[in-house]
């Protein structure tokens, strides 16, 4: 594969953009990332004309790959040519809000913003205001965007910022838990429960490997929040409208969070975020309430049209069935390959997300093994071996993944997430052939 154009573009980029990119993960590819020229269905074509099966899919916002259904494309074009924005409300915002509140049971009202980061910032502010408390609990290794309250490292109440530029005083208002550890949650609440404004977690960790909850984990968090008067906030920026279809992961798991943050898919490929929940909470945002929240681009008509029409199309067509079937097929195929070639590795994911985690120890048998992605079933022979939290995922083989595995996949024309932690996404544009081609490549590379 020739990458001369990408190398030259990266060279130029390095002079004018820090690290040559506008978001850190894009530069994780060594020695330099390829620059995409255009998308085509389930594929992308780079600046040198190389074609890849694309499982990155913008890191989450694309339900249709690079091939928008006609009504989605038409709605985007018409809104783009009509303005494109006004600083006054528009009908399409109301329609999108009506769509989300109709499909997601815990969401009675919603405020649209411009990124997942903005959504979690505003959700933390709202939770703090609504409870009159300061502390936010997050899962270790969990990602909620580039914001002060959640960019932390450490255990329990011994937490420090994970980036320079964040005051220690900020990190002191954040507590951490290992995902899936019910006792740790119990203990943390016994010590700090009366100061905890909210627990903020993804329903499935999808930014740090993919880690499914163990049975009863979310119920434990729900009960603790109820007992101590704290809010449960689900960050469904990745899982929303992808896992569990239009009811989102909370519907799939049967848990009602107090607040939900959205992003990625609800903007149909354009910058977006949102905070939804019970009316009495969300109405505390200005101007209905006094918790300040605002944004020049919030509820942008083009974004709203793209998001709404994408979700409407999914409601009326077999979009999630197609995606989930292909997801099952790729996870089943990967499970067979792993059993043969790398029995210590874990195949993770559900619905339209998947990942092979480079875990370290193998089960004695694959009999009765989770067939299409780890479900943390206690009777699965891998149960004691599969990652339960971010620290387990981190213990995977970073160097092999990065230096050997990822480049071998790329050389076979398969574009996987740029590091061993980010999820990979199946879309409506992917085909059975894309899946088979990808499985053959895994067979070579694992
Ligand atoms: C991507 C992501 C965010 C941040 O969203 P941005 O739009 O990148 O700011 C927050 N939470 C989760 C779970 C995400 O996956």
Short mmCIF file of C-alpha atoms and ligand atoms in Angstrom, two decimals, residues 23 59 114-120 143-146 202 204 206-207 235-239 261-264 271-273 422, ligand 1:
data_model
loop_
_atom_site.label_atom_id
_atom_site.label_comp_id
_atom_site.label_asym_id
_atom_site.label_seq_id
_atom_site.Cartn_x
_atom_site.Cartn_y
_atom_site.Cartn_z
CA UNK A 23 -8.74 15.02 18.16
CA UNK A 59 -16.13 6.61 16.14
CA UNK A 114 -23.32 20.36 20.42
CA UNK A 115 -21.17 17.49 21.67
CA UNK A 116 -21.15 14.59 24.06
CA UNK A 117 -18.69 16.55 26.19
CA UNK A 118 -21.09 19.46 26.48
CA UNK A 119 -23.86 17.02 27.40
CA UNK A 120 -21.92 15.48 30.29
CA UNK A 143 -14.79 8.30 29.20
CA UNK A 144 -17.32 11.11 29.27
CA UNK A 145 -15.60 13.59 27.00
CA UNK A 146 -12.89 16.19 27.49
CA UNK A 202 -22.04 4.16 30.43
CA UNK A 204 -21.89 -0.78 28.74
CA UNK A 206 -17.77 1.25 25.17
CA UNK A 207 -14.76 3.57 25.32
CA UNK A 235 -24.01 8.27 29.43
CA UNK A 236 -25.57 6.84 26.28
CA UNK A 237 -23.47 8.90 23.90
CA UNK A 238 -22.29 5.67 22.24
CA UNK A 239 -25.01 3.20 23.23
CA UNK A 261 -26.66 12.02 28.00
CA UNK A 262 -26.75 11.48 24.25
CA UNK A 263 -24.47 12.37 21.36
CA UNK A 264 -23.08 10.70 18.27
CA UNK A 271 -21.89 17.70 15.91
CA UNK A 272 -24.41 17.01 18.67
CA UNK A 273 -25.12 16.17 22.28
CA UNK A 422 -12.26 2.22 21.26
C1 LIG B 1 -17.71 10.23 22.54
C2 LIG B 1 -18.18 10.20 23.94
C3 LIG B 1 -18.31 11.36 24.70
C4 LIG B 1 -17.85 12.70 24.21
O1 LIG B 1 -18.55 13.12 23.09
P1 LIG B 1 -17.90 14.26 22.15
O2 LIG B 1 -18.97 14.52 21.14
O3 LIG B 1 -16.66 13.66 21.57
O4 LIG B 1 -17.61 15.42 22.99
C5 LIG B 1 -18.88 11.28 25.96
N1 LIG B 1 -19.27 10.10 26.46
C6 LIG B 1 -19.15 8.96 25.76
C7 LIG B 1 -19.63 7.68 26.36
C8 LIG B 1 -18.58 8.97 24.49
O5 LIG B 1 -18.41 7.84 23.82
#
